[in-house]
Coordinates of C-alpha atoms in Angstrom, one line a residue:
X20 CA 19.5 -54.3 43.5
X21 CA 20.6 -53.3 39.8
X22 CA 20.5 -56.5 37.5
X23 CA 22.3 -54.1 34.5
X24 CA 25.2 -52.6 36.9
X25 CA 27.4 -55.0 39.8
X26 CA 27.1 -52.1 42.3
X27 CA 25.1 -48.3 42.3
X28 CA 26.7 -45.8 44.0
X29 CA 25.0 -44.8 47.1
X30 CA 21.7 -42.9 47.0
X31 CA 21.7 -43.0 42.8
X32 CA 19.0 -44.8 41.2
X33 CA 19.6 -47.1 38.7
X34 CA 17.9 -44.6 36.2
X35 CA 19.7 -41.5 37.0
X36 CA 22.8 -44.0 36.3
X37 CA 22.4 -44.9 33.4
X38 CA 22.0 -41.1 32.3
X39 CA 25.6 -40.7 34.1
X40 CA 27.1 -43.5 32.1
X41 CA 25.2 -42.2 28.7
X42 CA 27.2 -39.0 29.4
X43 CA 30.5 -40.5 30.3
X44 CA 30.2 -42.8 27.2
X45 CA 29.6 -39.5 25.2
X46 CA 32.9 -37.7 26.5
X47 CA 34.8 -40.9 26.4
X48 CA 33.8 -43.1 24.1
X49 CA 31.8 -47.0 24.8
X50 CA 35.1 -48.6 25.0
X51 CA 36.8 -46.5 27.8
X52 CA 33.3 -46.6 30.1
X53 CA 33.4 -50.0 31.9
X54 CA 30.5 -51.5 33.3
X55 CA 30.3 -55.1 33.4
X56 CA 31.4 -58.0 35.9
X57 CA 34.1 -59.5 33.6
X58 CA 35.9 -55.7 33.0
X59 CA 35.7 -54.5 36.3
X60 CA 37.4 -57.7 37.5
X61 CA 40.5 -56.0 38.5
X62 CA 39.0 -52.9 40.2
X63 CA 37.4 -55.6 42.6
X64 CA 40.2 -57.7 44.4
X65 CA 41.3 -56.6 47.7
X66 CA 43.5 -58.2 50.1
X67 CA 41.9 -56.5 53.3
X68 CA 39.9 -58.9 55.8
X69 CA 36.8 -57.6 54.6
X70 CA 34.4 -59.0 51.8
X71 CA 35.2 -57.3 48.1
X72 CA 31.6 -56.9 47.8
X73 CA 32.1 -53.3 50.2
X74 CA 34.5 -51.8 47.7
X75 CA 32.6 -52.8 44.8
X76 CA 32.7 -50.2 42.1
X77 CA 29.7 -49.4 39.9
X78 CA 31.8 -48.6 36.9
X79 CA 35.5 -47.5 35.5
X80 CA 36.6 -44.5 33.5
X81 CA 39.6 -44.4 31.5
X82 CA 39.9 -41.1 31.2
X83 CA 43.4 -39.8 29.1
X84 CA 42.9 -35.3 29.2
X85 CA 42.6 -33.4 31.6
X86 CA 39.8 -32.1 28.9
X87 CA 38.2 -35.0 29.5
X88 CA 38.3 -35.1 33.1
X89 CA 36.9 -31.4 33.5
X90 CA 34.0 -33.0 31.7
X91 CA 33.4 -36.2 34.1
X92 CA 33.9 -33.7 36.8
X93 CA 30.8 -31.2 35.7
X94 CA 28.8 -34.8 35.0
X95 CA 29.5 -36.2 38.3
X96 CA 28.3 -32.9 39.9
X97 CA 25.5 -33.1 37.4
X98 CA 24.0 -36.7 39.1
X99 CA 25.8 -36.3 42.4
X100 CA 28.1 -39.3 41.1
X101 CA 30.9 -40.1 43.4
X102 CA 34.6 -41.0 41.8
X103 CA 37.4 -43.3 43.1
X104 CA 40.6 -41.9 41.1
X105 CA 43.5 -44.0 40.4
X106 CA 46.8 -44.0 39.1
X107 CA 48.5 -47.1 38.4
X108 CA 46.2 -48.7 41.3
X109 CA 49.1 -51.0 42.4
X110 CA 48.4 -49.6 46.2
X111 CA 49.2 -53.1 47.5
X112 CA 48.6 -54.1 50.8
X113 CA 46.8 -50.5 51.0
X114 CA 43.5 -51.5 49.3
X115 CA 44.4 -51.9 45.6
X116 CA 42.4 -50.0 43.0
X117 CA 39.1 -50.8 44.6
X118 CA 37.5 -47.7 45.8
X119 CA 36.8 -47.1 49.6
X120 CA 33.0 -47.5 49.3
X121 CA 30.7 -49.7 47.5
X122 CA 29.8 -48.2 44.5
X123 CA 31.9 -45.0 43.4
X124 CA 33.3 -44.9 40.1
X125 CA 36.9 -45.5 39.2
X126 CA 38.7 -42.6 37.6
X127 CA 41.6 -45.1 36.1
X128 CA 44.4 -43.0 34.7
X129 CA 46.0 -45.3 33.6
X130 CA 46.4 -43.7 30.4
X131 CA 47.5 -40.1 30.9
X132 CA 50.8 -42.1 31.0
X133 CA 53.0 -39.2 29.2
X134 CA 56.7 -38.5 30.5
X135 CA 56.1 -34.6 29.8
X136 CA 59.5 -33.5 31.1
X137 CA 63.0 -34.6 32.3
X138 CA 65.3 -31.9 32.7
X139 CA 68.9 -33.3 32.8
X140 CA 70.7 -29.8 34.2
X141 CA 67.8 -29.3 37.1
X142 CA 67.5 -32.5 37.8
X143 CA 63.5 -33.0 37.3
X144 CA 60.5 -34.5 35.7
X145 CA 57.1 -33.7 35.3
X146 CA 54.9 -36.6 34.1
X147 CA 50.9 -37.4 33.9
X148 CA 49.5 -39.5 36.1
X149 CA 49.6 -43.0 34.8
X150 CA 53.7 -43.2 34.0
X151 CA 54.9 -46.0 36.3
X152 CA 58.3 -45.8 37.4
X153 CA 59.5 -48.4 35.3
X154 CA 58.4 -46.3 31.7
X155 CA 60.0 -43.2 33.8
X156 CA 63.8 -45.4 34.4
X157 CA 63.6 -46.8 31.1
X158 CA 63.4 -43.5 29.6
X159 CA 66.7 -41.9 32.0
X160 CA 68.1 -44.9 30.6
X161 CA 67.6 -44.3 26.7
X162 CA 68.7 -41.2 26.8
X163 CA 71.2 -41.7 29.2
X164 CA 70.6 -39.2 31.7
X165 CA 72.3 -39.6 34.4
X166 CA 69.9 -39.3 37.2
X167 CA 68.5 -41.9 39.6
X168 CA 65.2 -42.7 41.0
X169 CA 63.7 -43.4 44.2
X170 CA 61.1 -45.7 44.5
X171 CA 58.8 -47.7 46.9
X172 CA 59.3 -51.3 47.1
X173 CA 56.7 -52.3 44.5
X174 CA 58.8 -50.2 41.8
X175 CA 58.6 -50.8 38.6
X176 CA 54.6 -51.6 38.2
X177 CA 53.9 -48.5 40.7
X178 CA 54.3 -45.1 39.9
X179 CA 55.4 -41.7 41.4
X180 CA 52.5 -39.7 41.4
X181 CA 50.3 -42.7 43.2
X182 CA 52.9 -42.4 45.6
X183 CA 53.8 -39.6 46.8
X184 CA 50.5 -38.6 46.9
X185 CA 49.8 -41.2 49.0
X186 CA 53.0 -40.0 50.8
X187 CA 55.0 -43.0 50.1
X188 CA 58.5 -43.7 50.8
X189 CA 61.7 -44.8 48.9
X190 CA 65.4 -45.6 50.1
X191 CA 68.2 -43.4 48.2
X192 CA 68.7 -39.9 50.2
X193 CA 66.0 -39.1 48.0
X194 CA 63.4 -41.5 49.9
X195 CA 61.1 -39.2 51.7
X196 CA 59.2 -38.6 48.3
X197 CA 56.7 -35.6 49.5
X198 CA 59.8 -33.4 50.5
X199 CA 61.5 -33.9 46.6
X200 CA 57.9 -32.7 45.0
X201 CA 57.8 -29.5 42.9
X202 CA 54.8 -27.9 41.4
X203 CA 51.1 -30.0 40.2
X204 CA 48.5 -29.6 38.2
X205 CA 44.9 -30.4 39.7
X206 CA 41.4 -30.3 38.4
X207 CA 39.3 -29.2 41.0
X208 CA 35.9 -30.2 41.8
X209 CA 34.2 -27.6 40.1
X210 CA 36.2 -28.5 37.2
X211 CA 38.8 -25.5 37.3
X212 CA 42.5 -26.2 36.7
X213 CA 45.1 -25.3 39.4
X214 CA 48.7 -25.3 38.8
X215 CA 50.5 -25.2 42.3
X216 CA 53.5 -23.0 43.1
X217 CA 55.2 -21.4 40.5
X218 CA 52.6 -23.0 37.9
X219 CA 49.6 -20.2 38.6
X220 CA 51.9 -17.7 37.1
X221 CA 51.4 -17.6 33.7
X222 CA 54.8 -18.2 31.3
X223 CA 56.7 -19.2 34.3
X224 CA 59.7 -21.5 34.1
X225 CA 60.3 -21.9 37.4
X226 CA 57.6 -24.7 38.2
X227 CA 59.1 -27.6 39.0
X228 CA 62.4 -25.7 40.5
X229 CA 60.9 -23.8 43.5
X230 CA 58.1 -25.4 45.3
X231 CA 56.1 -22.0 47.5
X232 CA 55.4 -19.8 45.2
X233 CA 53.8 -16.6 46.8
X234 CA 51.1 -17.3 49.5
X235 CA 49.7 -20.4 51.4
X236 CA 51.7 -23.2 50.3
X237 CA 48.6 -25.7 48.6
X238 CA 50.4 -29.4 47.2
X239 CA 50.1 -30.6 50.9
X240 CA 46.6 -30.7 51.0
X241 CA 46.4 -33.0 47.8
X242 CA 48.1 -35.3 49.4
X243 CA 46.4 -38.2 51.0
X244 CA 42.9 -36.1 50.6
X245 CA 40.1 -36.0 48.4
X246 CA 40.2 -32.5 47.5
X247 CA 41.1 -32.7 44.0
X248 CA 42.5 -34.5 41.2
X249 CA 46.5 -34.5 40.4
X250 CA 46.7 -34.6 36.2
X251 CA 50.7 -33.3 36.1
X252 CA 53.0 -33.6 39.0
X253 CA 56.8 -32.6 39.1
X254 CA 59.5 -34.0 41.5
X255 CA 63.5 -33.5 42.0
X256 CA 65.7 -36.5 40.4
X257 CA 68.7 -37.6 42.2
X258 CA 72.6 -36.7 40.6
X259 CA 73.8 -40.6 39.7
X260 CA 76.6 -40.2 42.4
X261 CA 80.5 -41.3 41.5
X262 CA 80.3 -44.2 43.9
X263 CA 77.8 -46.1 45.6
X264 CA 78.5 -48.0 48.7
X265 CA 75.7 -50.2 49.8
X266 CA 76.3 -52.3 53.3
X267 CA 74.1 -54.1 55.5
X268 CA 74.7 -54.7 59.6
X269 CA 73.7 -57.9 61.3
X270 CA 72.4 -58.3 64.9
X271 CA 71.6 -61.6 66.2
X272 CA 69.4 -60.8 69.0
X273 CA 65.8 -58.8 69.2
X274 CA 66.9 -56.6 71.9
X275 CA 69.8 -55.6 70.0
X276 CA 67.7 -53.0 68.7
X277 CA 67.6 -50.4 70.9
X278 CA 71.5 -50.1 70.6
X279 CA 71.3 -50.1 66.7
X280 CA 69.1 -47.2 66.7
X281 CA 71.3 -45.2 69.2
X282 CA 73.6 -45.8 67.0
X283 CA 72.1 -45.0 63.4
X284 CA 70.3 -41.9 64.8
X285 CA 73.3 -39.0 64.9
X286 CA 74.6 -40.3 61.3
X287 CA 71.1 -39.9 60.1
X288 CA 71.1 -36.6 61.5
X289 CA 74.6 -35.3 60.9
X290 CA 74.0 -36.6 57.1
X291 CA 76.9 -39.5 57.5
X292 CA 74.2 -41.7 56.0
X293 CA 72.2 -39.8 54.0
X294 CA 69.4 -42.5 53.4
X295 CA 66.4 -44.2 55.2
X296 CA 67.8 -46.7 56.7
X297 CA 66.0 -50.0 57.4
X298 CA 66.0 -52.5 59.8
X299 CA 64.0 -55.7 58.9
X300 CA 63.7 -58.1 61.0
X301 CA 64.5 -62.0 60.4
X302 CA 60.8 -63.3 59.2
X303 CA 60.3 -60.0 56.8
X304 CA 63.5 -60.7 55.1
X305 CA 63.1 -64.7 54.6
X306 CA 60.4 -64.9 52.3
X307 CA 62.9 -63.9 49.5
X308 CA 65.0 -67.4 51.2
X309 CA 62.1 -69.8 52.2
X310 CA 58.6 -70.0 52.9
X311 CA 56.8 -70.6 56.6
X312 CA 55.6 -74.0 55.8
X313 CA 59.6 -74.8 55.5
X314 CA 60.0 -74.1 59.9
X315 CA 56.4 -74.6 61.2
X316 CA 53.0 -75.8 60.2
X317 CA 49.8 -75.4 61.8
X318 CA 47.9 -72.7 63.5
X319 CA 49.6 -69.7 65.7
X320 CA 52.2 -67.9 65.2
X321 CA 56.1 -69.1 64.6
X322 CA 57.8 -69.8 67.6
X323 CA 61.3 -67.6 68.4
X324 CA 62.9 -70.7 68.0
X325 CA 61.9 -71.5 64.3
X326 CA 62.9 -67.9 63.5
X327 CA 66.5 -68.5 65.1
X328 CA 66.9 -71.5 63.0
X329 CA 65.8 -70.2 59.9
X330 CA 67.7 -66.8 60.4
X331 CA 71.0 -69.1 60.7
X332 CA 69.9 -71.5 57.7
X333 CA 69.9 -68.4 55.4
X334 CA 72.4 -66.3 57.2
X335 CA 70.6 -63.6 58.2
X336 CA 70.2 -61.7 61.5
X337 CA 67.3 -61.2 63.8
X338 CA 67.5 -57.7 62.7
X339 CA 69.1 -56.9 59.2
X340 CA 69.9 -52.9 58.8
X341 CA 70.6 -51.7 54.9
X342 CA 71.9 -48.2 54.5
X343 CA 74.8 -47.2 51.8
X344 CA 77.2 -44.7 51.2
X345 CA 76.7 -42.2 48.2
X346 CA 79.9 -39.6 47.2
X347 CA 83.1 -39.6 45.7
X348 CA 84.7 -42.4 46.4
X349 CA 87.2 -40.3 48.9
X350 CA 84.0 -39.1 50.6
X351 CA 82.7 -43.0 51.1
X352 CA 85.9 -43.7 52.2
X353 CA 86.1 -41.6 55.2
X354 CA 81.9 -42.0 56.2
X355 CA 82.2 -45.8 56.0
X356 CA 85.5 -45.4 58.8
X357 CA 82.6 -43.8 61.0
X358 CA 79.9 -45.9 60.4
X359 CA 82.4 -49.0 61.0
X360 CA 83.8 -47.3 63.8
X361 CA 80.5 -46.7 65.3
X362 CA 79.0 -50.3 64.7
X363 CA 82.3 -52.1 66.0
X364 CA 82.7 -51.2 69.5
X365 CA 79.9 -53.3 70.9
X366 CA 81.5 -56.1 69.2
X367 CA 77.7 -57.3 68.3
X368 CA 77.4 -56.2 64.9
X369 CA 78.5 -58.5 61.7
X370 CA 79.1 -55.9 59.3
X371 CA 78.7 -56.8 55.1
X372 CA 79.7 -54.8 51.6
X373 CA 78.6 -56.1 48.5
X374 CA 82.1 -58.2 48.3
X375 CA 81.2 -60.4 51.6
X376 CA 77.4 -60.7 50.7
X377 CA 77.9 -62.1 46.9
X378 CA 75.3 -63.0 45.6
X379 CA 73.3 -63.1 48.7
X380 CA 69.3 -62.5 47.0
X381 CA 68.2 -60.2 50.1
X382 CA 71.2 -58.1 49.8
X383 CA 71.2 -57.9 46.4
X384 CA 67.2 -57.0 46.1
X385 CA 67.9 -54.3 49.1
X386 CA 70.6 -52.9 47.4
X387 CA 68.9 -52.1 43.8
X388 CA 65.9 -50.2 46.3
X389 CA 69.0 -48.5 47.3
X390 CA 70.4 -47.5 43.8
X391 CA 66.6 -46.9 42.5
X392 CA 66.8 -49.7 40.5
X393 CA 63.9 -51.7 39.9
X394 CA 62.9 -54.6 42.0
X395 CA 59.3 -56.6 42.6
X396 CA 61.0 -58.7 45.1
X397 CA 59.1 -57.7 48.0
X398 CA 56.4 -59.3 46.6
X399 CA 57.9 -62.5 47.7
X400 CA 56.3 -62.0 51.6
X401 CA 53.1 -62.6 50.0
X402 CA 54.4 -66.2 49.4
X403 CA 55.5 -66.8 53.1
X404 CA 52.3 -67.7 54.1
X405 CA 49.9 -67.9 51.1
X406 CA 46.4 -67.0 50.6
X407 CA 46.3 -63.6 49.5
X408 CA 46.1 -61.3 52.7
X409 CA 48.3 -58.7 53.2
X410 CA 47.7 -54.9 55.4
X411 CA 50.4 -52.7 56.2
X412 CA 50.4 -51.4 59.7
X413 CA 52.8 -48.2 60.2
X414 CA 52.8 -46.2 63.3
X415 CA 55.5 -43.7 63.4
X416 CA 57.7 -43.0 66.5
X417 CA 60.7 -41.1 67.8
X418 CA 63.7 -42.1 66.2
X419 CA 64.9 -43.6 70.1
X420 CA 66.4 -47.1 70.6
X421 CA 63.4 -47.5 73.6
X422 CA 60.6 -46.5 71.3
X423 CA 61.5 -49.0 68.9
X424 CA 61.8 -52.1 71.7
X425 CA 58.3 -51.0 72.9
X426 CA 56.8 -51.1 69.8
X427 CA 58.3 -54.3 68.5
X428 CA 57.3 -56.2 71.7
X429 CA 54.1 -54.6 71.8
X430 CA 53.1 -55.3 67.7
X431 CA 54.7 -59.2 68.7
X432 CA 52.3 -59.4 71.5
X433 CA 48.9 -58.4 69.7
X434 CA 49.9 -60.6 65.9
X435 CA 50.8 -63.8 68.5
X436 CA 47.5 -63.2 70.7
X437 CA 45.5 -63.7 66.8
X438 CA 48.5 -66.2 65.5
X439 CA 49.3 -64.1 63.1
X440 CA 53.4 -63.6 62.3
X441 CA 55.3 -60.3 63.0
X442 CA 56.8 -59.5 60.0
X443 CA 58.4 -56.3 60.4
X444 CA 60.8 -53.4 59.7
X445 CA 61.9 -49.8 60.9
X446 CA 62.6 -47.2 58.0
X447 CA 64.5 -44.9 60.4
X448 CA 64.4 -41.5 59.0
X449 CA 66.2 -38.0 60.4
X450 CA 64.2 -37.9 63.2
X451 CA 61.2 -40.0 63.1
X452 CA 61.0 -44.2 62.4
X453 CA 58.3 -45.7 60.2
X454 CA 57.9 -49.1 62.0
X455 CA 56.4 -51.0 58.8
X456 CA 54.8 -54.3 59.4
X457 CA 52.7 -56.9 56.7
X458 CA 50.1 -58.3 58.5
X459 CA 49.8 -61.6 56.2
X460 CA 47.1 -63.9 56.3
X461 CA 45.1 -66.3 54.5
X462 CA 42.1 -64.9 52.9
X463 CA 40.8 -67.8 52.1
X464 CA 40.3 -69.1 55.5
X465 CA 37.3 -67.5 57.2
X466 CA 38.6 -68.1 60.5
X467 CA 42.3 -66.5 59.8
X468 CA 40.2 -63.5 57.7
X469 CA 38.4 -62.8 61.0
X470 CA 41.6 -62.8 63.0
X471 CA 43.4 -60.3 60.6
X472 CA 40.6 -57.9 60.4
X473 CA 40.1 -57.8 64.6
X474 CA 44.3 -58.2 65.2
X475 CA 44.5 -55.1 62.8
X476 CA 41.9 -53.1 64.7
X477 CA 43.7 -53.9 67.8
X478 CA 46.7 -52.8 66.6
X479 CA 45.4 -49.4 65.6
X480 CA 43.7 -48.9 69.2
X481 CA 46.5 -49.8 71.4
X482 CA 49.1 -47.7 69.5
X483 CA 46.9 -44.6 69.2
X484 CA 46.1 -44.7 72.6
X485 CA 49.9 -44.9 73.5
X486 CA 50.5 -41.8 71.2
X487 CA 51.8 -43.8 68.1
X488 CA 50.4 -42.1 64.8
X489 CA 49.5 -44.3 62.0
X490 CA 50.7 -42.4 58.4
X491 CA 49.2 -44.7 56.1
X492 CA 46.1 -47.0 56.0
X493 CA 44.0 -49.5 53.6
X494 CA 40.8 -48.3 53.0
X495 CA 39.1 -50.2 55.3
X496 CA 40.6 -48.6 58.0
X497 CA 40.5 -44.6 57.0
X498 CA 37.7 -44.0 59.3
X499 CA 39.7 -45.4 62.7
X500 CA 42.3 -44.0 61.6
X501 CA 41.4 -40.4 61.1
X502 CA 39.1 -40.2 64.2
X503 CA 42.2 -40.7 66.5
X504 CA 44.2 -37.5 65.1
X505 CA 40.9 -35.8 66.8
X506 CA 38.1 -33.9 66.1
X507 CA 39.6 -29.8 65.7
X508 CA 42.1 -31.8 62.6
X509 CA 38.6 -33.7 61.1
X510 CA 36.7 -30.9 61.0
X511 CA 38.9 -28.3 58.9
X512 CA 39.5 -31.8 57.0
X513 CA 35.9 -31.1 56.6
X514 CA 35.7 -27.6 55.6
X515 CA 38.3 -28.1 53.1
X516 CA 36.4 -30.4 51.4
X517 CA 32.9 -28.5 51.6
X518 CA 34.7 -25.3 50.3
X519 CA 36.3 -27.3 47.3
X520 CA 33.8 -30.1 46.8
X521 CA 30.0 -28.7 48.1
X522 CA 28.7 -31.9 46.2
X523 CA 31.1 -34.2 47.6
X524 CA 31.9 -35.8 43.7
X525 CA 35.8 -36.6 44.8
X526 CA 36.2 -40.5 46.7
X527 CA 34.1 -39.5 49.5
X528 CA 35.7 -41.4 52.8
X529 CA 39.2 -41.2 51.3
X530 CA 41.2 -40.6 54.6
X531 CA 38.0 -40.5 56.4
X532 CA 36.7 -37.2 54.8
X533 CA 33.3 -36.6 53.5

């Protein structure tokens, strides 16, 4: 055990580190190489149900060129040092900015935080790494733009390129962030730069406009992988639209949900609503109302009747679907006559503008996610129960009314056999339904930190085995995970990274590859 460093990374001796660190300190200066307890602080907190200790790191770069991360590259593959790179490292509820094994060092970019590009007429930016979404909206704003955003949840302390690399998801019709990025710059492994697309051609101004380019398309591959490091990244801004219709639907039982899917499906498809629409459910909405210890203390999970009650205390539904309307207002006109049409004839459905909500906080906070304005309201589950632990499960289905019953039931069953709450939404998409659910707990309770980490690992087995995909993961889960896509997917996953990385310098274990 190192008494000078909190962690090693695995295999390196405490001697060959400290030649690492004497290297990085020459390339970056003794103030942007962090080593000790107090500074690595906030590289260290998790909220998984595992100890911190596993995802210690041994140190933290704050790298702010892509000169200087050519040069941390060639050392790494110099001592065989493993990096962890971050962005903003806000990854809540996905493992933070700790790195997925004990010991790697932190690439924190932080500080390559440049808005490099925002192209009014096409409708784009290009930024480094570290710009956050809020830096990015201020800056539309100053200079008065006229294009939207569209942001996770966490918006204005995470940042796009953090994101959609991690293939995150946002709520205008710009949501599904992947399919709206345009060209990237990556320094490889061996320390070459790539620009994707349109940006290997040398003078080209076509980058962040058309996303093949000529041969194999590549930006896919840095996504959610370990195969490189993204130092630019472009992306397609939204038109502000003339009007902007945001509306939320209220069902009052659980089983309503089949028919509210059937429903929703063919205007996702046919483009009627042109967002992701969610669904949350009663208990992922209160938190921004009330807090659990308001309807039920004690062990195990809330009972269906303390959810009734509170739903009707805060007027909300058992299920809570937010979409909106984006056009002229001529073109809002005649869409909202269909949706209204198509929600009315069950005679279920308690249908809300922005006139009948007011001033109604989990209307108005879904609303601004809707506009891409910036919100950290959905912070406010971590306050329904307390204690710090929070991991998103998210198995994707069919976009089918049945599919979404089974897997509500199903996720209820497993949370209430470990006491844990189902806090839960469905982001239905064109085809396909993210069913997003916080699986809170208190981490400092031993017992309920047990319960989490074995109700999580159930989760992931049943669902897999019933053909439900997860898309995301924390980090202490990337292993499971990747094994149930199956072995043929793993080991090109593998080849990949032996082609691109022989020495294996880039977060080894990010999304189970090594």
């Amino acid at each position: 055990m190192s008494n000078k460093y909190i962690a090693l990374p695995k295999g390196i001796s405490e001697k060959t580190f400290d030649s690492a660190i004497g290297d990085f300190r020459s390339v970056l200066g003794d103030a942007a190489v962090l080593t000790s307890a107090q500074q690595l602080a906030p590289y260290i907190k998790t909220m998984m149900p595992v100890p911190d200790s596993d995802h210690t790191p041994s140190a933290a770069l704050m790298a702010t060129t892509v000169e200087e991360i050519q040069k941390i590259v060639g050392i790494c593959n110099r001592y065989k040092v493993p990096i962890w790179t971050i962005s903003t490292g806000k990854n809540l509820g996905y493992g933070s900015a700790a790195p997925v094994e004990r010991g790697q060092v932190v690439l924190d970019l932080k500080r390559m935080n440049r808005i490099l590009e925002v192209d009014k007429d096409l409708a784009y930016a290009l930024v480094e790494p570290g710009v956050t979404y809020k830096q990015l909206y201020d800056h539309i704003a100053e200079h008065k733009l006229g294009l939207w955003l569209s942001m996770p949840a966490p918006s204005a302390i995470a940042g796009p390129v953090g994101n959609t690399l991690d293939r995150g998801v946002g709520y205008t019709p710009y949501g599904e962030h992947f399919l709206f990025a345009c060209g990237m710059e990556v320094v490889l492994a061996n320390g070459e730069v790539l620009r994707t697309g349109m940006g290997s051609m040398p003078n080209s101004n076509t980058w962040q406009v058309f996303k093949w380019g000529y041969g194999p398309y590549l930006d896919g591959i840095f996504t959610q992988s370990n195969y490189g490091i993204v130092t630019k990244f472009g992306f397609w801004l939204m038109p502000a639209p003339p009007a902007f219709k945001p509306f939320v639907i209220q069902y009052e039982n659980e089983e309503d949900i089949v028919e509210i899917v059937e429903i929703i499906r063919p205007l996702r498809i046919s483009g009627v609503i042109p967002n992701a629409v969610v669904i949350a459910h009663a208990l992922y909405e209160a938190p921004v109302k009330a807090r659990r210890s308001d309807y039920v203390t004690g062990p195990g999970s809330i009972p269906d009747a303390a959810v009734r009650k509170l739903a009707k205390d805060h007027h909300l539904g058992i299920w809570n679907l937010y979409a909106a309307l984006y056009g002229t207002p001529e073109q809002n006109e005649v869409n909202w006559k269909i949706v209204t049409q198509a929600f009315g004839k069950s005679g279920k459905a308690k249908i809300l503008t922005e006139r009948e909500a007011g001033d109604d906080p989990a209307f108005k906070y879904r609303a601004s996610l809707m506009r891409g304005d910036m919100t950290l309201q959905e912070f406010s589950l971590y306050n329904w129960r307390g204690g710090g632990g929070s991991m998103w499960f998210a198995p994707v289905s069919q976009a089918r009314g049945s599919e979404t019953l089974k897997q509500m039931a199903l996720t209820k069953e497993i949370l209430a056999k470990y006491g844990l709450d189902y806090s839960g939404e469905f982001i239905v998409g064109m085809r396909d339904m993210h069913h997003i659910v916080d699986v809170l707990y208190d981490k400092t309770d031993p017992g309920q930190v047990k319960a989490a980490y074995q109700c999580f690992d159930e989760l992931l087995t049943i669902f897999s085995a019933q053909g439900y995909g997860t898309y995301r993961v924390n980090t202490a889960f990337m292993d499971k995970v990747a094994e149930t896509y199956g072995p043929v997917q793993r080991q090109v996953h593998k080849t990949l990274k032996k082609a691109l990385d022989p020495n294996g310098i880039l977060a080894p274990g990010k999304s189970g590859i090594r």
